[in-house]
PDB file of N, CA, C and O in Angstrom:
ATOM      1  N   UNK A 154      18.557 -12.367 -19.617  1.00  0.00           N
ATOM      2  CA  UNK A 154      19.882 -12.628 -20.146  1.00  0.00           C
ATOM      3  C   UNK A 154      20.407 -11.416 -20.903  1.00  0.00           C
ATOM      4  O   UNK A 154      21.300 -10.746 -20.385  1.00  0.00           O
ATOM      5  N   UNK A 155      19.925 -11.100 -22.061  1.00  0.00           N
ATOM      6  CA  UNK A 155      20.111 -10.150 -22.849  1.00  0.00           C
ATOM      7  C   UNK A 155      19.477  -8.853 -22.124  1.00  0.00           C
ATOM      8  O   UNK A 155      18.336  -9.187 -21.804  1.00  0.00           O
ATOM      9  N   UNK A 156      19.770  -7.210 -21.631  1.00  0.00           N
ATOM     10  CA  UNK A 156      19.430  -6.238 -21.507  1.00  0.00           C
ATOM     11  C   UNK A 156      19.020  -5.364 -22.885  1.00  0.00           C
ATOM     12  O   UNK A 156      19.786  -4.401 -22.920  1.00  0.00           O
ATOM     13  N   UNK A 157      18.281  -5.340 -23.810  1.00  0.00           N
ATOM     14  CA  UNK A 157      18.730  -4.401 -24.968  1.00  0.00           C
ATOM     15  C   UNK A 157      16.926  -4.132 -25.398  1.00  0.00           C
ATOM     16  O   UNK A 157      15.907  -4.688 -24.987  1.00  0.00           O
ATOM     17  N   UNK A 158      17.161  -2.977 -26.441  1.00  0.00           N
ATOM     18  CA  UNK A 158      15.701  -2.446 -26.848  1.00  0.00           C
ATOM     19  C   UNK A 158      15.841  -2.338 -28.288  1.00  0.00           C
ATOM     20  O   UNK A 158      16.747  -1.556 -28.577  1.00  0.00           O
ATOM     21  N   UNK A 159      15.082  -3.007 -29.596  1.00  0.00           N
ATOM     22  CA  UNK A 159      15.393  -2.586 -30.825  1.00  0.00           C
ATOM     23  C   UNK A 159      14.798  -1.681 -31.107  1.00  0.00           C
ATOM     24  O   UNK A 159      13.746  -1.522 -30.487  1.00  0.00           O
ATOM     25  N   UNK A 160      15.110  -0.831 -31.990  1.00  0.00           N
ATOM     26  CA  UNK A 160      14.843   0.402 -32.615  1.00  0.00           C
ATOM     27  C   UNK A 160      14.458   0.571 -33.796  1.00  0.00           C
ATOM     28  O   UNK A 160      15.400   0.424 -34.575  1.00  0.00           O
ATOM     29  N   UNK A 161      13.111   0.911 -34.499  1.00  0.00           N
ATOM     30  CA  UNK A 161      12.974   1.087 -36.036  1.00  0.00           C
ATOM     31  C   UNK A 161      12.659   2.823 -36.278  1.00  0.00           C
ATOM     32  O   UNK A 161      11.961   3.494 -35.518  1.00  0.00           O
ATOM     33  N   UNK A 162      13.054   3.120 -36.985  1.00  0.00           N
ATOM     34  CA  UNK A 162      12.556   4.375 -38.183  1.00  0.00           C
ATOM     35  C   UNK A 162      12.357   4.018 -39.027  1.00  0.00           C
ATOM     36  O   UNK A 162      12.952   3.251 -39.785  1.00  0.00           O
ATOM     37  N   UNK A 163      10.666   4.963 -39.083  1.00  0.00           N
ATOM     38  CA  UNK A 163      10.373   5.491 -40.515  1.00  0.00           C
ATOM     39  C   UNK A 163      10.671   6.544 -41.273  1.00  0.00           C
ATOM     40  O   UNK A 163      10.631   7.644 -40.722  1.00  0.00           O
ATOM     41  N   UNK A 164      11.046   6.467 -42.733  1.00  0.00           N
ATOM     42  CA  UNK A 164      11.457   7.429 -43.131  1.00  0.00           C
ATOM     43  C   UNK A 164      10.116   7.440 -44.470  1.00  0.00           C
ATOM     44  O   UNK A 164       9.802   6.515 -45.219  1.00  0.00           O
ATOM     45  N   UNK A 165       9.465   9.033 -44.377  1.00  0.00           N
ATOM     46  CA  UNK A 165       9.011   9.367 -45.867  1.00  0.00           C
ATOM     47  C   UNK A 165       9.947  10.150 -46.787  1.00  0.00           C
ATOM     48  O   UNK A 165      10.623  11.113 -46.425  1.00  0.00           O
ATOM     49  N   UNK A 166       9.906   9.558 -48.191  1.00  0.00           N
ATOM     50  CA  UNK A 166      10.289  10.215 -48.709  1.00  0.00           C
ATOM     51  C   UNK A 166       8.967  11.660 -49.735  1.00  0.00           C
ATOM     52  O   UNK A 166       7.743  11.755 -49.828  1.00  0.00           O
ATOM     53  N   UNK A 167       9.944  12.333 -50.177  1.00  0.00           N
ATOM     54  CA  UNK A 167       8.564  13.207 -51.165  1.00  0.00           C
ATOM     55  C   UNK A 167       9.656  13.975 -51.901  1.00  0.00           C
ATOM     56  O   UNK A 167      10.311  14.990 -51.668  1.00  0.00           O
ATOM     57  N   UNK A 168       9.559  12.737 -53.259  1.00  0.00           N
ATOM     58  CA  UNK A 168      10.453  13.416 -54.051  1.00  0.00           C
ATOM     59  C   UNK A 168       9.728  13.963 -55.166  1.00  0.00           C
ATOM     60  O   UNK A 168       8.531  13.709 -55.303  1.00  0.00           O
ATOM     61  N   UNK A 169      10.316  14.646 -55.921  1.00  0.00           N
ATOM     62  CA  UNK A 169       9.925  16.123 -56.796  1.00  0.00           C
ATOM     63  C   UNK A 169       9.675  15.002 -58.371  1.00  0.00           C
ATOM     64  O   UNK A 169       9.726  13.780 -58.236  1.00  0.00           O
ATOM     65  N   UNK A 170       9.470  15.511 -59.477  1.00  0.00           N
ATOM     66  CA  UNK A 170       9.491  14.517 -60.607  1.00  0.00           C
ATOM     67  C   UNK A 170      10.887  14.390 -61.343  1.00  0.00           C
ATOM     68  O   UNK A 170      11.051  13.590 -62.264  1.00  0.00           O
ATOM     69  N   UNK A 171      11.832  15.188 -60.902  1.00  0.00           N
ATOM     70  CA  UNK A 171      13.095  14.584 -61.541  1.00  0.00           C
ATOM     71  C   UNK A 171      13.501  13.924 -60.464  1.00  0.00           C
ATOM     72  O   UNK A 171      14.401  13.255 -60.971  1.00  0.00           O
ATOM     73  N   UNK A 172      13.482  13.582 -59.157  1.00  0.00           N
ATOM     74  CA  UNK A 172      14.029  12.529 -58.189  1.00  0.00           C
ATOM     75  C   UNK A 172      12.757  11.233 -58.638  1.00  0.00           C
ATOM     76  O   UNK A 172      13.144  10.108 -58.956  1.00  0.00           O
ATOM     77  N   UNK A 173      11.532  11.517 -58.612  1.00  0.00           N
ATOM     78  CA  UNK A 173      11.206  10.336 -59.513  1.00  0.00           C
ATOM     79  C   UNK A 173      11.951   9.335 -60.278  1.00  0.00           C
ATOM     80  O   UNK A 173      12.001   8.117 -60.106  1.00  0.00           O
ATOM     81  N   UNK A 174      12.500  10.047 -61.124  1.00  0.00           N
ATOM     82  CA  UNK A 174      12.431   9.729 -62.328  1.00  0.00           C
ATOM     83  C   UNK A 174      14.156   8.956 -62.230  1.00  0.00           C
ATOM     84  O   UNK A 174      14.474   8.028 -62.973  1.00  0.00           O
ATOM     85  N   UNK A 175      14.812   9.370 -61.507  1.00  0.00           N
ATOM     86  CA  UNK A 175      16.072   9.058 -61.141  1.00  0.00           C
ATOM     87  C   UNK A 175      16.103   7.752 -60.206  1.00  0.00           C
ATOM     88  O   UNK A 175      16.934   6.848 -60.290  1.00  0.00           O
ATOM     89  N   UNK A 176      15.069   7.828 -59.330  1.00  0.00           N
ATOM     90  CA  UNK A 176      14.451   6.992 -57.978  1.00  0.00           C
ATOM     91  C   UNK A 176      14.178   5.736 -58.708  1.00  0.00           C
ATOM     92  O   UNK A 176      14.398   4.783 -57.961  1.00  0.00           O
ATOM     93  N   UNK A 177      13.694   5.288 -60.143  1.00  0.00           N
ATOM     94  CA  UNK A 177      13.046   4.710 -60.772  1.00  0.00           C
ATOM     95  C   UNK A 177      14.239   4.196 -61.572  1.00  0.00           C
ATOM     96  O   UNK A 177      14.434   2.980 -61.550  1.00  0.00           O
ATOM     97  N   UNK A 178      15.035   4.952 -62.253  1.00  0.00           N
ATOM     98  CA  UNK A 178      16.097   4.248 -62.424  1.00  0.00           C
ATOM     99  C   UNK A 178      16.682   3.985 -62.153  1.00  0.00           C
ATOM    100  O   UNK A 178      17.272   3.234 -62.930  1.00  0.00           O
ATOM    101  N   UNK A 179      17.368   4.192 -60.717  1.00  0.00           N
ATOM    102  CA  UNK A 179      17.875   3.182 -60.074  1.00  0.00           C
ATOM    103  C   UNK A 179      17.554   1.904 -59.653  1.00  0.00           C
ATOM    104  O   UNK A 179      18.266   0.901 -59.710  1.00  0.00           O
ATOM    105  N   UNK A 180      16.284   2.030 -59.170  1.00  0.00           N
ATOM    106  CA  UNK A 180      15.716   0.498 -59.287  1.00  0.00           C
ATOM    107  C   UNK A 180      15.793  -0.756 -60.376  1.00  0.00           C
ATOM    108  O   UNK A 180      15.759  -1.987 -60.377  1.00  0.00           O
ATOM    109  N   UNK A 181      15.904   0.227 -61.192  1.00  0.00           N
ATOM    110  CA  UNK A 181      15.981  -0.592 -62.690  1.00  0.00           C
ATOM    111  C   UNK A 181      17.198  -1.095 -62.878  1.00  0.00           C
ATOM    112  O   UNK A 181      17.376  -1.931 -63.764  1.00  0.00           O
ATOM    113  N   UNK A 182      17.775  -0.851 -62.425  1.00  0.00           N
ATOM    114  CA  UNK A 182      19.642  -0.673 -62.449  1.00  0.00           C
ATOM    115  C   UNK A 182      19.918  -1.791 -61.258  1.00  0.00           C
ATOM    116  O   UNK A 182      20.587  -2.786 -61.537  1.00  0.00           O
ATOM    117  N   UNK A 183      19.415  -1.613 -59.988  1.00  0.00           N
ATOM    118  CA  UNK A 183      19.567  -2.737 -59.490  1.00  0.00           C
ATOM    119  C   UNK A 183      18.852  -4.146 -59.393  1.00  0.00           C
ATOM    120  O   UNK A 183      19.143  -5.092 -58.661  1.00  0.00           O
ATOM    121  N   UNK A 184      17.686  -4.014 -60.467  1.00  0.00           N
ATOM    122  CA  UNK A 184      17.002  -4.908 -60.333  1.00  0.00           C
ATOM    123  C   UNK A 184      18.024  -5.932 -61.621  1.00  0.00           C
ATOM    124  O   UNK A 184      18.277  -7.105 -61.346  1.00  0.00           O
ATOM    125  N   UNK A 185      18.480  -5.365 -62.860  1.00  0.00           N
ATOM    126  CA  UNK A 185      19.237  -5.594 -63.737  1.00  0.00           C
ATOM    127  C   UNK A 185      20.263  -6.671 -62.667  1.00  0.00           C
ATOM    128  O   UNK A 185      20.026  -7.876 -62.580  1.00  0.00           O
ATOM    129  N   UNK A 186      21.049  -6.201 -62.144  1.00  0.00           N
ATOM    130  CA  UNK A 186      22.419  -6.190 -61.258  1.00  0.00           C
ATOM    131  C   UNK A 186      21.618  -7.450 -60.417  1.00  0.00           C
ATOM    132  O   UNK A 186      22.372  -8.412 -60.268  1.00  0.00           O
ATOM    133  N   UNK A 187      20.605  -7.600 -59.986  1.00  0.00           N
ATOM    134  CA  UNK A 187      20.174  -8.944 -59.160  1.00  0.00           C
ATOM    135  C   UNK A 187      19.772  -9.564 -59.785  1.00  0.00           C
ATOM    136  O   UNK A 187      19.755 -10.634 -59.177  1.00  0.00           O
ATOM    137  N   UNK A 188      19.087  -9.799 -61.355  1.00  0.00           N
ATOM    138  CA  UNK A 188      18.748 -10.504 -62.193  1.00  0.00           C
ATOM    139  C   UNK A 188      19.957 -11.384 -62.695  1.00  0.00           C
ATOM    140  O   UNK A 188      20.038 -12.603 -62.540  1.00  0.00           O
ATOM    141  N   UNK A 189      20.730 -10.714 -63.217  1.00  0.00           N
ATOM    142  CA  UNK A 189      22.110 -11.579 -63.625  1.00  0.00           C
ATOM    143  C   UNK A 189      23.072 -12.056 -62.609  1.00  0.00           C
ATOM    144  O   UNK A 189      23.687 -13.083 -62.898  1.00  0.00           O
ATOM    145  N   UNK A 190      23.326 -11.466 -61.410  1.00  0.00           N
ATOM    146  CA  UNK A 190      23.905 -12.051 -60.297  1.00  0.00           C
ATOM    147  C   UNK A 190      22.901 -13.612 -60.138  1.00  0.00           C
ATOM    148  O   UNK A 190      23.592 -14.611 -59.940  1.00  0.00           O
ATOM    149  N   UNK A 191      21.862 -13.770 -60.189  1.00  0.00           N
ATOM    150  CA  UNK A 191      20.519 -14.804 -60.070  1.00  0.00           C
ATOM    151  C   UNK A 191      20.984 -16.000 -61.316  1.00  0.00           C
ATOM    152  O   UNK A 191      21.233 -17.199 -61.186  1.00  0.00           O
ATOM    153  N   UNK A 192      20.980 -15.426 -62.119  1.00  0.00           N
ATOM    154  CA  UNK A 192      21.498 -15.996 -63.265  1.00  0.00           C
ATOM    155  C   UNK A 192      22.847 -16.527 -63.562  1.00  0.00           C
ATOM    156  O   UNK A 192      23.057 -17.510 -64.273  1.00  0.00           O
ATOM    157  N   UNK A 193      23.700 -15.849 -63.001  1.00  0.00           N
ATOM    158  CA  UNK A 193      25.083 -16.360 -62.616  1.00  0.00           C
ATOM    159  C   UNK A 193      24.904 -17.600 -61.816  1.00  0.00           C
ATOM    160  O   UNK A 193      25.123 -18.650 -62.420  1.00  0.00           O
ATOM    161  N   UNK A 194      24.611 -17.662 -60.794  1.00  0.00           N
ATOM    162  CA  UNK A 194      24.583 -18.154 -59.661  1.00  0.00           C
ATOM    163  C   UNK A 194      23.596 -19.739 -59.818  1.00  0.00           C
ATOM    164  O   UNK A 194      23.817 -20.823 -59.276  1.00  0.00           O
ATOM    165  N   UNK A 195      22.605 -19.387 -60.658  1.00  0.00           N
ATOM    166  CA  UNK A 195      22.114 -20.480 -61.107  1.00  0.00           C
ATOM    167  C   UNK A 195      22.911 -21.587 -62.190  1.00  0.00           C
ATOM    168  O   UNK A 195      22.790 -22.812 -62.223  1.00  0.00           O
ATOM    169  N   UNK A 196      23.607 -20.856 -62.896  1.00  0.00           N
ATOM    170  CA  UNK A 196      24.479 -21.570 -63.897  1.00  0.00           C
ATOM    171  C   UNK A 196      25.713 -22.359 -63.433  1.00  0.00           C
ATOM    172  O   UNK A 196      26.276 -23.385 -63.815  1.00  0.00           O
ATOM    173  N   UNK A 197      25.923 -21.366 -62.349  1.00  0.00           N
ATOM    174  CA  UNK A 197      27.433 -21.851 -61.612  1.00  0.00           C
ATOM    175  C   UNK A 197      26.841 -23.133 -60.648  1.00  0.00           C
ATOM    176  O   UNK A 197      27.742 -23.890 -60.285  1.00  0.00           O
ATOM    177  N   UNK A 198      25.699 -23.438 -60.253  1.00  0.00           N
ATOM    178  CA  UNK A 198      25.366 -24.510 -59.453  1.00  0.00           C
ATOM    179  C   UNK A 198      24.988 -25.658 -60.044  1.00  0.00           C
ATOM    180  O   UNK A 198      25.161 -26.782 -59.573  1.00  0.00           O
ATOM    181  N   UNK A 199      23.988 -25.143 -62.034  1.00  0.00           N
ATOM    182  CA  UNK A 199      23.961 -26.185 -62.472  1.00  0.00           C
ATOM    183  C   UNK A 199      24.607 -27.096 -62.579  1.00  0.00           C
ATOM    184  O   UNK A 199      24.490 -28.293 -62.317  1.00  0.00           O
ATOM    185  N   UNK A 200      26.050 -25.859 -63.401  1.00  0.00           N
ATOM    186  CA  UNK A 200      26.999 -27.255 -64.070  1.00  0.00           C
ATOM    187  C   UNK A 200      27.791 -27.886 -62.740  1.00  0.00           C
ATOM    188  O   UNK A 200      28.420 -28.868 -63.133  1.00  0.00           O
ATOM    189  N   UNK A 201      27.943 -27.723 -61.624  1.00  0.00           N
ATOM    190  CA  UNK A 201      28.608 -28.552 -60.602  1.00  0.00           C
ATOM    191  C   UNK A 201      27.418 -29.288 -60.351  1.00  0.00           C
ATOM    192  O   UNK A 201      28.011 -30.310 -60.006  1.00  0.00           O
ATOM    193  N   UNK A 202      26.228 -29.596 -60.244  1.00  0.00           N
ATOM    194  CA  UNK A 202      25.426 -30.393 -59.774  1.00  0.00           C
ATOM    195  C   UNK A 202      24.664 -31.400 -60.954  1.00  0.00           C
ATOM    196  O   UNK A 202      23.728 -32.189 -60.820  1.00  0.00           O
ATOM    197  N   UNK A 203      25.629 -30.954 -62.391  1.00  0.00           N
ATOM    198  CA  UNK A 203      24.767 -31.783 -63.376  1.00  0.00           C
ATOM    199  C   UNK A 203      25.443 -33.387 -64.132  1.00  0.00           C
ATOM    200  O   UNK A 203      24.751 -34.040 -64.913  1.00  0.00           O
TER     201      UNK A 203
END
C-alpha cells in the first residue's frame, strides 16, 4: 500500500566546557518551562473536574 523508507540520524555532539555549561542551562530552563506548564495544566483540570 504505502511505498516509503524511514530515515534516522545520529548526531554526536562534543562540546567544549563553556557549551557545557550553557547546554546545561538550557535544560534547566526548559525543564522549569515544563514543570509549570504541568502545573498549570493540572490546576486548570482540577478545578473543572472538582
Amino acid at each position: 500500500m504505502f511505498d516509503f523508507m524511514l530515515l534516522g540520524f545520529k548526531t554526536e555532539l562534543h562540546p567544549n566546557n563553556k557549551q557545557k555549561t550553557l547546554l546545561a542551562k538550557h535544560a534547566g530552563v526548559a525543564r522549569h518551562a515544563w514543570n509549570w506548564g504541568l502545573w498549570l495544566t493540572r490546576n486548570i483540570l482540577n478545578s473543572l473536574f472538582q
